[in-house]
XYZ file of N, CA and C in Angstrom:
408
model
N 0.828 -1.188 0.000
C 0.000 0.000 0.000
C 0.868 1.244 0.000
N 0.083 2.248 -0.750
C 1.453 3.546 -0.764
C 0.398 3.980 0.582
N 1.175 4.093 1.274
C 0.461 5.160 2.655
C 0.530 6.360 2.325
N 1.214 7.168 1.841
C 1.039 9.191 1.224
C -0.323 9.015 0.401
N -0.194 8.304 -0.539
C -1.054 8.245 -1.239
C -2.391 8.300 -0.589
N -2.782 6.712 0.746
C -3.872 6.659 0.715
C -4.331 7.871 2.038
N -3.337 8.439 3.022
C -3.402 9.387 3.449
C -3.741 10.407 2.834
N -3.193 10.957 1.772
C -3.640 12.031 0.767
C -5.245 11.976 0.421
N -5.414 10.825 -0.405
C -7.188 11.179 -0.748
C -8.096 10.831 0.477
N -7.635 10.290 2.084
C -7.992 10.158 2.968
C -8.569 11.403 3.957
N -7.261 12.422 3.660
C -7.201 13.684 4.147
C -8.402 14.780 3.395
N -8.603 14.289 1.794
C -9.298 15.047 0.674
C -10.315 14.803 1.223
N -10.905 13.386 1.500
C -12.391 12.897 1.925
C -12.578 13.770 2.867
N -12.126 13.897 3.987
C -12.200 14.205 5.457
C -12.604 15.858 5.375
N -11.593 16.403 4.165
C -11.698 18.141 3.772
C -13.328 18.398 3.095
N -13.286 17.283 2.183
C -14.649 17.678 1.998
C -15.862 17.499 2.664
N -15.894 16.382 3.291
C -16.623 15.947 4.172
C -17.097 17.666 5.551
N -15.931 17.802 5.966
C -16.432 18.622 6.550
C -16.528 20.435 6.098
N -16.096 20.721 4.332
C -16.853 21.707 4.152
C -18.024 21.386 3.865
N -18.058 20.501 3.446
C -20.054 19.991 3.119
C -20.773 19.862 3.799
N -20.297 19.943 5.136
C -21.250 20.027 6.291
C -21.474 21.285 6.775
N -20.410 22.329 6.547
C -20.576 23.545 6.773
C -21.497 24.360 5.677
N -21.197 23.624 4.343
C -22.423 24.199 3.242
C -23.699 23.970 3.888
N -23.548 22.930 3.959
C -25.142 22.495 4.285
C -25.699 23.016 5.356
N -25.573 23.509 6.913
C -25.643 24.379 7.517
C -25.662 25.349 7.560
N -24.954 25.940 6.229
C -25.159 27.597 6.180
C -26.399 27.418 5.202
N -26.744 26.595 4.276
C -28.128 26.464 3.268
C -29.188 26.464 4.402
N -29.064 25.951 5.625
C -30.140 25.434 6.374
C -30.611 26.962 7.382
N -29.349 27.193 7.892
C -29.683 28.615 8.718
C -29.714 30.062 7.486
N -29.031 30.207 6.684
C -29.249 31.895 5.976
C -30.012 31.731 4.839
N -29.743 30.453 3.939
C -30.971 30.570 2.352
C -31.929 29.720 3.320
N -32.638 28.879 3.768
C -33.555 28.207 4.439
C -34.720 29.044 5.672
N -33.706 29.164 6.649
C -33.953 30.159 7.596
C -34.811 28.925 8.562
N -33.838 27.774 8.713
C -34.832 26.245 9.804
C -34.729 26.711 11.008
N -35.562 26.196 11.375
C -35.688 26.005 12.552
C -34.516 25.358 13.458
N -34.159 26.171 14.378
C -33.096 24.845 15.328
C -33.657 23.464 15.719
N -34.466 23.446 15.654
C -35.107 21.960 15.828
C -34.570 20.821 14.312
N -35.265 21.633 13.060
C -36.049 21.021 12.001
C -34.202 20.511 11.685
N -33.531 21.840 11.886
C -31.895 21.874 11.646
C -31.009 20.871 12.383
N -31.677 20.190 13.102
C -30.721 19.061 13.939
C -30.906 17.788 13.029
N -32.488 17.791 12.267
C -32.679 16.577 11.555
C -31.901 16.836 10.202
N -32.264 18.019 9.999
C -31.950 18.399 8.342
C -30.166 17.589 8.062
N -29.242 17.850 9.427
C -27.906 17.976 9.464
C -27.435 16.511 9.961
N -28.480 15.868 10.741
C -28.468 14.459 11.004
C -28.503 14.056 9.630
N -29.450 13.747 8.776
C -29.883 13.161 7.612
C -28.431 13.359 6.333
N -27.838 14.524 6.077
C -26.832 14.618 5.628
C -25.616 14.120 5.886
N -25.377 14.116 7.608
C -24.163 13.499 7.787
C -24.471 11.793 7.520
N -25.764 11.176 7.996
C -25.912 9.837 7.429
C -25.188 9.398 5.674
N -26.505 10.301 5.068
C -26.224 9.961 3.638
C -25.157 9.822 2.833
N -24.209 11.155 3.355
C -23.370 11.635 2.808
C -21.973 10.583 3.597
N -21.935 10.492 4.236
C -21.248 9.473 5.133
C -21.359 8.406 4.350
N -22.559 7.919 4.073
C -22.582 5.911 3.482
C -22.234 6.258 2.208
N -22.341 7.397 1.347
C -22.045 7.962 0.090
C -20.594 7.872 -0.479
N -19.706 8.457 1.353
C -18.146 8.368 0.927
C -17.821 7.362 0.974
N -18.362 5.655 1.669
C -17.988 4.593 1.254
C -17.408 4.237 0.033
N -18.712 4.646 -0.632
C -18.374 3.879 -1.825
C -17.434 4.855 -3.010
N -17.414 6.257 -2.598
C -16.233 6.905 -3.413
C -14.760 6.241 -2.889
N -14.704 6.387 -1.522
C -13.850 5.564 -1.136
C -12.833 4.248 -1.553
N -13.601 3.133 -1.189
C -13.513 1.926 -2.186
C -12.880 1.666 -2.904
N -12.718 2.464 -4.229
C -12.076 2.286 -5.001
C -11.503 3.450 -5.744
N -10.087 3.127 -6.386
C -9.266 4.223 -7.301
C -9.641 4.863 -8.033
N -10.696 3.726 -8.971
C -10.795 4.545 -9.672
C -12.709 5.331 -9.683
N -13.616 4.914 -10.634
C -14.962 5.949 -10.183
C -15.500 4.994 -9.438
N -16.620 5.397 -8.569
C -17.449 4.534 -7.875
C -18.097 3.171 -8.444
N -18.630 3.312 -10.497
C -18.801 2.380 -10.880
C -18.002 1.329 -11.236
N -16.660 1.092 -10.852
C -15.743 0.894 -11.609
C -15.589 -0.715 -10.991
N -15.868 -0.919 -9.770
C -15.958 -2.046 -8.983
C -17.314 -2.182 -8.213
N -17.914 -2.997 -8.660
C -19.482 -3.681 -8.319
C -19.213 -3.332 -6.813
N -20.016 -3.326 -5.994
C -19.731 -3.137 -4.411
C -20.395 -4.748 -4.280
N -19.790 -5.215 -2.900
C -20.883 -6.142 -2.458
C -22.047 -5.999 -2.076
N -23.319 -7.331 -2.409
C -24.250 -6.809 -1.845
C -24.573 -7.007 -0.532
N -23.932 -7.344 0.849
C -24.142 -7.158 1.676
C -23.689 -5.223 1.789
N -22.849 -4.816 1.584
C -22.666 -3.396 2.011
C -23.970 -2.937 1.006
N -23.877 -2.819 0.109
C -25.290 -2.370 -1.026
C -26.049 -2.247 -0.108
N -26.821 -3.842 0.496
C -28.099 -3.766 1.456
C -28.269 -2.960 2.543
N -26.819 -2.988 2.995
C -26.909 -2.295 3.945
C -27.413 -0.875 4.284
N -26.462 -0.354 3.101
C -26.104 1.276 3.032
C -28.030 1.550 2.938
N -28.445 0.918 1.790
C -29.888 1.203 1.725
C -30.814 1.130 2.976
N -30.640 -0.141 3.209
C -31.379 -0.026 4.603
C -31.285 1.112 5.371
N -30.151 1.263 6.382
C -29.677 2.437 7.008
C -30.161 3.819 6.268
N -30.142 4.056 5.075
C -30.429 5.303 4.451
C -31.939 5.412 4.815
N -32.655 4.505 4.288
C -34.021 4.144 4.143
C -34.539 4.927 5.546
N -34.426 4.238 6.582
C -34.633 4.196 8.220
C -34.458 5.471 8.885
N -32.913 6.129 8.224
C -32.581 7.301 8.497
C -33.235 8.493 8.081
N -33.843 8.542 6.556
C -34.761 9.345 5.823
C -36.248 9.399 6.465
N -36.452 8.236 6.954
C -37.910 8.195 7.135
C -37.871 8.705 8.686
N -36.780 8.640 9.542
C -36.788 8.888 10.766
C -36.756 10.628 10.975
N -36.220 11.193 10.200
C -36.356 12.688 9.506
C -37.580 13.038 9.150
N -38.029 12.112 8.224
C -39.289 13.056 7.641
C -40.538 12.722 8.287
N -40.382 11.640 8.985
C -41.480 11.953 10.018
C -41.381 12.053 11.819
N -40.605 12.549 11.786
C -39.998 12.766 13.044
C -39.976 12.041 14.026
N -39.334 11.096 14.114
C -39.138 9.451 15.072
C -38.104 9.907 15.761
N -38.310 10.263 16.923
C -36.983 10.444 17.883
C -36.317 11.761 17.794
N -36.649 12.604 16.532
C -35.911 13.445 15.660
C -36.723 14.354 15.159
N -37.026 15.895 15.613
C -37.917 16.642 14.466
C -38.335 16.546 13.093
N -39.710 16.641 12.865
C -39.854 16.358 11.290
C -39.445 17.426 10.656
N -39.066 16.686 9.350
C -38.730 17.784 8.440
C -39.394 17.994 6.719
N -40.027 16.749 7.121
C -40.982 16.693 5.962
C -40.053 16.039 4.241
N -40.688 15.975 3.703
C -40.005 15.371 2.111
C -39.156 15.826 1.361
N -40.158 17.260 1.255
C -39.336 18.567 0.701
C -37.762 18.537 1.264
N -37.139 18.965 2.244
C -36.160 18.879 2.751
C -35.481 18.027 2.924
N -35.904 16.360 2.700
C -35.486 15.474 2.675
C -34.810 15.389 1.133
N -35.477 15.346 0.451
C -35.257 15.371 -0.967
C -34.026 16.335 -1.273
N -33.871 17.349 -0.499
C -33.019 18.729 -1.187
C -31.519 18.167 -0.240
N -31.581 17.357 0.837
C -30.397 17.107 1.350
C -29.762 15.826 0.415
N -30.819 14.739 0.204
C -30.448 13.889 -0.856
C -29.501 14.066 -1.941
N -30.183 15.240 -2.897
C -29.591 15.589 -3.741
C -28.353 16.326 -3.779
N -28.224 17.360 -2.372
C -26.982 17.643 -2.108
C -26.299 17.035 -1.881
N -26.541 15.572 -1.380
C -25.592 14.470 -0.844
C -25.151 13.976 -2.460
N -25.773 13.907 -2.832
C -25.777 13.041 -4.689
C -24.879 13.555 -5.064
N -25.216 14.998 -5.388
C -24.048 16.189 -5.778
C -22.426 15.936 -5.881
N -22.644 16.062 -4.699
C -21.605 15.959 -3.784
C -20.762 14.682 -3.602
N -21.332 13.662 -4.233
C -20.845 12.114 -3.840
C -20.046 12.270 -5.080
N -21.028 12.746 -6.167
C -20.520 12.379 -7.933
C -19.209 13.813 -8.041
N -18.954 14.987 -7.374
C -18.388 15.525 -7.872
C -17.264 15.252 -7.009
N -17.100 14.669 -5.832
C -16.214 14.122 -4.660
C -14.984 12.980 -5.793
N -16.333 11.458 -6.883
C -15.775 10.955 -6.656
C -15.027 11.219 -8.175
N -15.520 11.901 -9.008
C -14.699 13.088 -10.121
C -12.744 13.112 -9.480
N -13.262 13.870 -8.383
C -11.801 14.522 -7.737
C -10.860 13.728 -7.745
N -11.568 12.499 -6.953
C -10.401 11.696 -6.735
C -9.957 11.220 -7.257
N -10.523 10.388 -8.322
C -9.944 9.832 -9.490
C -8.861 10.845 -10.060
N -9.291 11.782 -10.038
C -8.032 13.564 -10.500
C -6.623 13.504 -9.302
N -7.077 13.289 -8.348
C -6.229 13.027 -7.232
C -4.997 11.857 -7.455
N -5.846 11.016 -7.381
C -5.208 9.193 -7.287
C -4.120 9.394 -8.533
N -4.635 10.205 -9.689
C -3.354 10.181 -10.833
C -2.399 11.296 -10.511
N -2.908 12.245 -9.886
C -1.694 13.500 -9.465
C -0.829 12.807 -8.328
N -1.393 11.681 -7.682
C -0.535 11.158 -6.333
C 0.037 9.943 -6.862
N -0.351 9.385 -7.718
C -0.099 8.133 -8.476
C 1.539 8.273 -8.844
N 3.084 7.661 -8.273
C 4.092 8.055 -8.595
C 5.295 6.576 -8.910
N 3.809 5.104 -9.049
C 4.178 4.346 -9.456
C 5.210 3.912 -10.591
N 5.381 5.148 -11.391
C 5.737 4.515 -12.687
C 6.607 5.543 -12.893
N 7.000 6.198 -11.934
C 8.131 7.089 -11.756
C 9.313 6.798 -11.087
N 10.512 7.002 -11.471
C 11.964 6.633 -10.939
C 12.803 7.907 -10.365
N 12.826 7.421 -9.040
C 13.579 8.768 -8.465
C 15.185 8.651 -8.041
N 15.845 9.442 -8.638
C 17.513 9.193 -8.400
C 17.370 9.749 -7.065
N 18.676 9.030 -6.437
C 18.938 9.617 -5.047
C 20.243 10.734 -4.862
């Protein structure tokens, strides 16, 4: 394993991961204007999605489609998503937040998964130094 390497797009995940949480919080409090309540689910539901999302950018070098996932993780991720969405939009334990908002974090999560796993693949070849020979 090159460790720089997998440290590097490890560190990238982690960078985006947490400006995307800060996007999404500033969408929720200044363009939204939620509720502190509705805003604990809105921000729960994102860190879920977006979380089981970087799995599978993760995974692998090269795009997310590039290696079938198993279907025990597949089932999983769905399940958990499933449970987590519905626990949001109808407020189980968790303020509701209704569909609408469910739907708009989704898609930011989507967004965000497909342009994440763009990068890395951009990454993995800028860090990629396999086939390079270094004099000492």
């Amino acid at each position: 394993w090159d460790m720089r390497t997998l440290l590097g797009i490890a560190t990238f995940l982690g960078i985006i991961g947490v400006f995307s949480s800060f996007g999404i919080l500033y969408i929720g409090t200044v363009v939204l204007k939620l509720d502190p309540l509705v805003l604990q689910s809105f921000i729960y539901l994102k860190l879920s999605v977006a979380g089981h999302l970087t799995v599978f950018v993760a995974r692998t070098k090269g795009p997310f489609w590039s290696v079938k996932p198993a279907k025990a993780l597949l089932f999983a991720v769905i399940i958990t998503q499933l449970i987590a969405t519905i626990i949001t939009v109808y407020g189980i334990l968790l303020p509701a937040m209704g569909w609408g908002l469910a739907l708009l974090v989704w898609g930011y999560a989507f967004a965000l998964f497909v342009v994440t796993d763009f990068a890395k693949v951009r990454l993995y070849r800028l860090l990629d130094h396999s086939g390079m020979k270094f004099k000492r």
